[in-house]
């Protein structure tokens, strides 16, 4: 895995959509130039995870590797709903620690507290649902350390 990630991150442009596996996390952060941190609260994340998992379970949607979510899976601590609930705080603390780590000081960090903030920065028009659900927001703010 380290060899694959090393090869990928040697390219001039690349994007990773998570913290990465612990074995390659430092490598990813050392080679990145920008971190876009979607620091959404549980009240935003959990309804999304639940809707997605219910849909996948009901429709028997095929996922990566041919997997499917089942009603029995909901009892497992590995189920996305359980995992999202239990890991939210730990993952938030991990990113916060990394953002403050002097090894990663050269990184530009953009932290978004709500999907509305992310959409605004990216220039994406808001959906009707987002306009009808104006939750408070921390706003996006660059957290670059100099």
PDB file of C-alpha atoms in Angstrom:
ATOM      1  CA  UNK A   1       0.000   0.000   0.000  1.00  0.00           C
ATOM      2  CA  UNK A   2       2.780   2.446   0.864  1.00  0.00           C
ATOM      3  CA  UNK A   3       4.376   1.908  -2.536  1.00  0.00           C
ATOM      4  CA  UNK A   4       1.093   2.621  -4.336  1.00  0.00           C
ATOM      5  CA  UNK A   5       0.456   5.769  -2.325  1.00  0.00           C
ATOM      6  CA  UNK A   6       4.029   6.914  -2.797  1.00  0.00           C
ATOM      7  CA  UNK A   7       3.698   6.507  -6.552  1.00  0.00           C
ATOM      8  CA  UNK A   8       0.348   8.305  -6.642  1.00  0.00           C
ATOM      9  CA  UNK A   9       1.551  11.237  -4.558  1.00  0.00           C
ATOM     10  CA  UNK A  10       4.666  11.646  -6.700  1.00  0.00           C
ATOM     11  CA  UNK A  11       2.360  12.941  -9.447  1.00  0.00           C
ATOM     12  CA  UNK A  12       2.006  16.724  -9.787  1.00  0.00           C
ATOM     13  CA  UNK A  13      -1.727  16.651  -8.948  1.00  0.00           C
ATOM     14  CA  UNK A  14      -3.721  14.219  -6.842  1.00  0.00           C
ATOM     15  CA  UNK A  15      -6.689  14.170  -4.502  1.00  0.00           C
ATOM     16  CA  UNK A  16      -7.442  11.848  -1.583  1.00  0.00           C
ATOM     17  CA  UNK A  17     -10.879  11.926   0.014  1.00  0.00           C
ATOM     18  CA  UNK A  18     -10.099  10.876   3.575  1.00  0.00           C
ATOM     19  CA  UNK A  19      -7.418  10.830   6.219  1.00  0.00           C
ATOM     20  CA  UNK A  20      -6.055   7.713   4.584  1.00  0.00           C
ATOM     21  CA  UNK A  21      -5.098   4.476   6.257  1.00  0.00           C
ATOM     22  CA  UNK A  22      -2.845   4.927   9.296  1.00  0.00           C
ATOM     23  CA  UNK A  23       0.034   3.226   7.456  1.00  0.00           C
ATOM     24  CA  UNK A  24       0.142   5.973   4.802  1.00  0.00           C
ATOM     25  CA  UNK A  25      -1.426   8.933   6.594  1.00  0.00           C
ATOM     26  CA  UNK A  26       1.858  10.751   7.283  1.00  0.00           C
ATOM     27  CA  UNK A  27       3.026  10.222   3.710  1.00  0.00           C
ATOM     28  CA  UNK A  28      -0.185  11.751   2.368  1.00  0.00           C
ATOM     29  CA  UNK A  29       0.031  14.758   4.657  1.00  0.00           C
ATOM     30  CA  UNK A  30       3.744  15.293   3.971  1.00  0.00           C
ATOM     31  CA  UNK A  31       3.185  15.402   0.206  1.00  0.00           C
ATOM     32  CA  UNK A  32      -0.036  17.412   0.158  1.00  0.00           C
ATOM     33  CA  UNK A  33      -0.111  21.166  -0.286  1.00  0.00           C
ATOM     34  CA  UNK A  34      -3.742  21.732   0.748  1.00  0.00           C
ATOM     35  CA  UNK A  35      -6.185  20.065   3.119  1.00  0.00           C
ATOM     36  CA  UNK A  36      -9.872  20.679   2.640  1.00  0.00           C
ATOM     37  CA  UNK A  37     -11.442  19.722   5.954  1.00  0.00           C
ATOM     38  CA  UNK A  38     -15.165  19.037   5.871  1.00  0.00           C
ATOM     39  CA  UNK A  39     -15.679  19.461   9.606  1.00  0.00           C
ATOM     40  CA  UNK A  40     -19.432  18.895   9.649  1.00  0.00           C
ATOM     41  CA  UNK A  41     -21.258  18.269  12.923  1.00  0.00           C
ATOM     42  CA  UNK A  42     -22.983  14.963  13.683  1.00  0.00           C
ATOM     43  CA  UNK A  43     -26.361  16.624  13.106  1.00  0.00           C
ATOM     44  CA  UNK A  44     -25.337  17.039   9.451  1.00  0.00           C
ATOM     45  CA  UNK A  45     -23.449  13.784   8.981  1.00  0.00           C
ATOM     46  CA  UNK A  46     -25.765  11.300  10.652  1.00  0.00           C
ATOM     47  CA  UNK A  47     -28.944  12.003   8.638  1.00  0.00           C
ATOM     48  CA  UNK A  48     -26.869  11.639   5.464  1.00  0.00           C
ATOM     49  CA  UNK A  49     -25.341   8.352   6.588  1.00  0.00           C
ATOM     50  CA  UNK A  50     -28.697   6.997   7.704  1.00  0.00           C
ATOM     51  CA  UNK A  51     -30.506   7.967   4.480  1.00  0.00           C
ATOM     52  CA  UNK A  52     -27.725   6.490   2.366  1.00  0.00           C
ATOM     53  CA  UNK A  53     -27.589   3.245   4.368  1.00  0.00           C
ATOM     54  CA  UNK A  54     -31.362   2.798   4.384  1.00  0.00           C
ATOM     55  CA  UNK A  55     -31.448   3.321   0.611  1.00  0.00           C
ATOM     56  CA  UNK A  56     -28.599   0.882   0.077  1.00  0.00           C
ATOM     57  CA  UNK A  57     -30.210  -1.731   2.307  1.00  0.00           C
ATOM     58  CA  UNK A  58     -33.665  -1.435   0.747  1.00  0.00           C
ATOM     59  CA  UNK A  59     -32.466  -1.373  -2.868  1.00  0.00           C
ATOM     60  CA  UNK A  60     -29.674  -3.935  -2.322  1.00  0.00           C
ATOM     61  CA  UNK A  61     -27.326  -1.508  -4.087  1.00  0.00           C
ATOM     62  CA  UNK A  62     -24.024  -3.082  -5.081  1.00  0.00           C
ATOM     63  CA  UNK A  63     -21.104  -1.343  -3.378  1.00  0.00           C
ATOM     64  CA  UNK A  64     -17.336  -1.597  -3.736  1.00  0.00           C
ATOM     65  CA  UNK A  65     -16.092  -5.149  -4.098  1.00  0.00           C
ATOM     66  CA  UNK A  66     -19.618  -6.409  -4.815  1.00  0.00           C
ATOM     67  CA  UNK A  67     -20.707  -5.838  -1.207  1.00  0.00           C
ATOM     68  CA  UNK A  68     -24.254  -4.966  -0.199  1.00  0.00           C
ATOM     69  CA  UNK A  69     -25.626  -3.573   3.043  1.00  0.00           C
ATOM     70  CA  UNK A  70     -28.140  -5.820   4.788  1.00  0.00           C
ATOM     71  CA  UNK A  71     -30.470  -5.318   7.728  1.00  0.00           C
ATOM     72  CA  UNK A  72     -28.276  -7.690   9.730  1.00  0.00           C
ATOM     73  CA  UNK A  73     -25.279  -5.450   9.022  1.00  0.00           C
ATOM     74  CA  UNK A  74     -26.954  -2.689  11.028  1.00  0.00           C
ATOM     75  CA  UNK A  75     -26.153  -4.659  14.184  1.00  0.00           C
ATOM     76  CA  UNK A  76     -22.419  -4.601  13.468  1.00  0.00           C
ATOM     77  CA  UNK A  77     -20.127  -1.938  14.878  1.00  0.00           C
ATOM     78  CA  UNK A  78     -18.572  -1.840  11.395  1.00  0.00           C
ATOM     79  CA  UNK A  79     -21.818  -0.636   9.818  1.00  0.00           C
ATOM     80  CA  UNK A  80     -21.475   2.903   8.381  1.00  0.00           C
ATOM     81  CA  UNK A  81     -24.058   4.340  10.791  1.00  0.00           C
ATOM     82  CA  UNK A  82     -22.361   2.922  13.878  1.00  0.00           C
ATOM     83  CA  UNK A  83     -18.922   3.763  12.534  1.00  0.00           C
ATOM     84  CA  UNK A  84     -19.842   7.386  11.695  1.00  0.00           C
ATOM     85  CA  UNK A  85     -21.368   7.901  15.130  1.00  0.00           C
ATOM     86  CA  UNK A  86     -18.515   6.357  17.090  1.00  0.00           C
ATOM     87  CA  UNK A  87     -15.605   7.728  15.033  1.00  0.00           C
ATOM     88  CA  UNK A  88     -16.780  11.314  14.503  1.00  0.00           C
ATOM     89  CA  UNK A  89     -15.034  12.772  17.548  1.00  0.00           C
ATOM     90  CA  UNK A  90     -11.848  10.749  17.160  1.00  0.00           C
ATOM     91  CA  UNK A  91     -11.451  11.652  13.494  1.00  0.00           C
ATOM     92  CA  UNK A  92     -12.131  15.316  14.229  1.00  0.00           C
ATOM     93  CA  UNK A  93      -9.449  15.272  16.950  1.00  0.00           C
ATOM     94  CA  UNK A  94      -7.003  13.527  14.584  1.00  0.00           C
ATOM     95  CA  UNK A  95      -7.401  16.179  11.892  1.00  0.00           C
ATOM     96  CA  UNK A  96      -7.194  18.966  14.474  1.00  0.00           C
ATOM     97  CA  UNK A  97      -3.955  17.455  15.825  1.00  0.00           C
ATOM     98  CA  UNK A  98      -2.510  17.191  12.327  1.00  0.00           C
ATOM     99  CA  UNK A  99      -3.459  20.748  11.413  1.00  0.00           C
ATOM    100  CA  UNK A 100      -1.520  21.935  14.471  1.00  0.00           C
ATOM    101  CA  UNK A 101       1.445  19.585  13.950  1.00  0.00           C
ATOM    102  CA  UNK A 102       4.589  21.565  12.990  1.00  0.00           C
ATOM    103  CA  UNK A 103       5.504  18.852  10.448  1.00  0.00           C
ATOM    104  CA  UNK A 104       2.489  19.872   8.401  1.00  0.00           C
ATOM    105  CA  UNK A 105       2.850  23.636   8.884  1.00  0.00           C
ATOM    106  CA  UNK A 106       3.350  24.313   5.147  1.00  0.00           C
ATOM    107  CA  UNK A 107      -0.134  22.953   4.375  1.00  0.00           C
ATOM    108  CA  UNK A 108      -2.930  25.339   3.512  1.00  0.00           C
ATOM    109  CA  UNK A 109      -5.968  24.183   5.459  1.00  0.00           C
ATOM    110  CA  UNK A 110      -9.488  25.160   4.487  1.00  0.00           C
ATOM    111  CA  UNK A 111     -11.952  24.140   7.166  1.00  0.00           C
ATOM    112  CA  UNK A 112     -15.679  24.072   6.399  1.00  0.00           C
ATOM    113  CA  UNK A 113     -18.243  23.677   9.166  1.00  0.00           C
ATOM    114  CA  UNK A 114     -21.330  23.164   7.015  1.00  0.00           C
ATOM    115  CA  UNK A 115     -22.087  21.963   3.478  1.00  0.00           C
ATOM    116  CA  UNK A 116     -23.431  25.436   2.655  1.00  0.00           C
ATOM    117  CA  UNK A 117     -19.980  26.896   3.334  1.00  0.00           C
ATOM    118  CA  UNK A 118     -18.307  24.287   1.156  1.00  0.00           C
ATOM    119  CA  UNK A 119     -20.741  24.943  -1.689  1.00  0.00           C
ATOM    120  CA  UNK A 120     -20.247  28.702  -1.404  1.00  0.00           C
ATOM    121  CA  UNK A 121     -16.469  28.409  -1.601  1.00  0.00           C
ATOM    122  CA  UNK A 122     -16.672  26.011  -4.537  1.00  0.00           C
ATOM    123  CA  UNK A 123     -19.183  28.214  -6.351  1.00  0.00           C
ATOM    124  CA  UNK A 124     -21.825  25.485  -6.375  1.00  0.00           C
ATOM    125  CA  UNK A 125     -25.434  26.709  -6.300  1.00  0.00           C
ATOM    126  CA  UNK A 126     -27.365  25.632  -3.231  1.00  0.00           C
ATOM    127  CA  UNK A 127     -30.154  23.126  -3.637  1.00  0.00           C
ATOM    128  CA  UNK A 128     -33.723  23.857  -2.624  1.00  0.00           C
ATOM    129  CA  UNK A 129     -33.288  21.580   0.394  1.00  0.00           C
ATOM    130  CA  UNK A 130     -30.237  23.525   1.588  1.00  0.00           C
ATOM    131  CA  UNK A 131     -32.081  26.841   1.201  1.00  0.00           C
ATOM    132  CA  UNK A 132     -34.975  25.520   3.273  1.00  0.00           C
ATOM    133  CA  UNK A 133     -32.721  24.253   6.026  1.00  0.00           C
ATOM    134  CA  UNK A 134     -30.601  27.237   7.090  1.00  0.00           C
ATOM    135  CA  UNK A 135     -28.667  25.750  10.002  1.00  0.00           C
ATOM    136  CA  UNK A 136     -26.162  28.007  11.682  1.00  0.00           C
ATOM    137  CA  UNK A 137     -22.673  27.814  10.317  1.00  0.00           C
ATOM    138  CA  UNK A 138     -19.185  28.490  11.479  1.00  0.00           C
ATOM    139  CA  UNK A 139     -18.321  29.644   7.967  1.00  0.00           C
ATOM    140  CA  UNK A 140     -15.296  28.642   5.998  1.00  0.00           C
ATOM    141  CA  UNK A 141     -12.037  30.011   7.124  1.00  0.00           C
ATOM    142  CA  UNK A 142      -8.516  29.442   5.995  1.00  0.00           C
ATOM    143  CA  UNK A 143      -6.512  28.050   8.871  1.00  0.00           C
ATOM    144  CA  UNK A 144      -3.078  28.503   7.347  1.00  0.00           C
ATOM    145  CA  UNK A 145      -0.301  28.550   9.864  1.00  0.00           C
ATOM    146  CA  UNK A 146       2.665  30.765   9.135  1.00  0.00           C
TER     147      UNK A 146
END
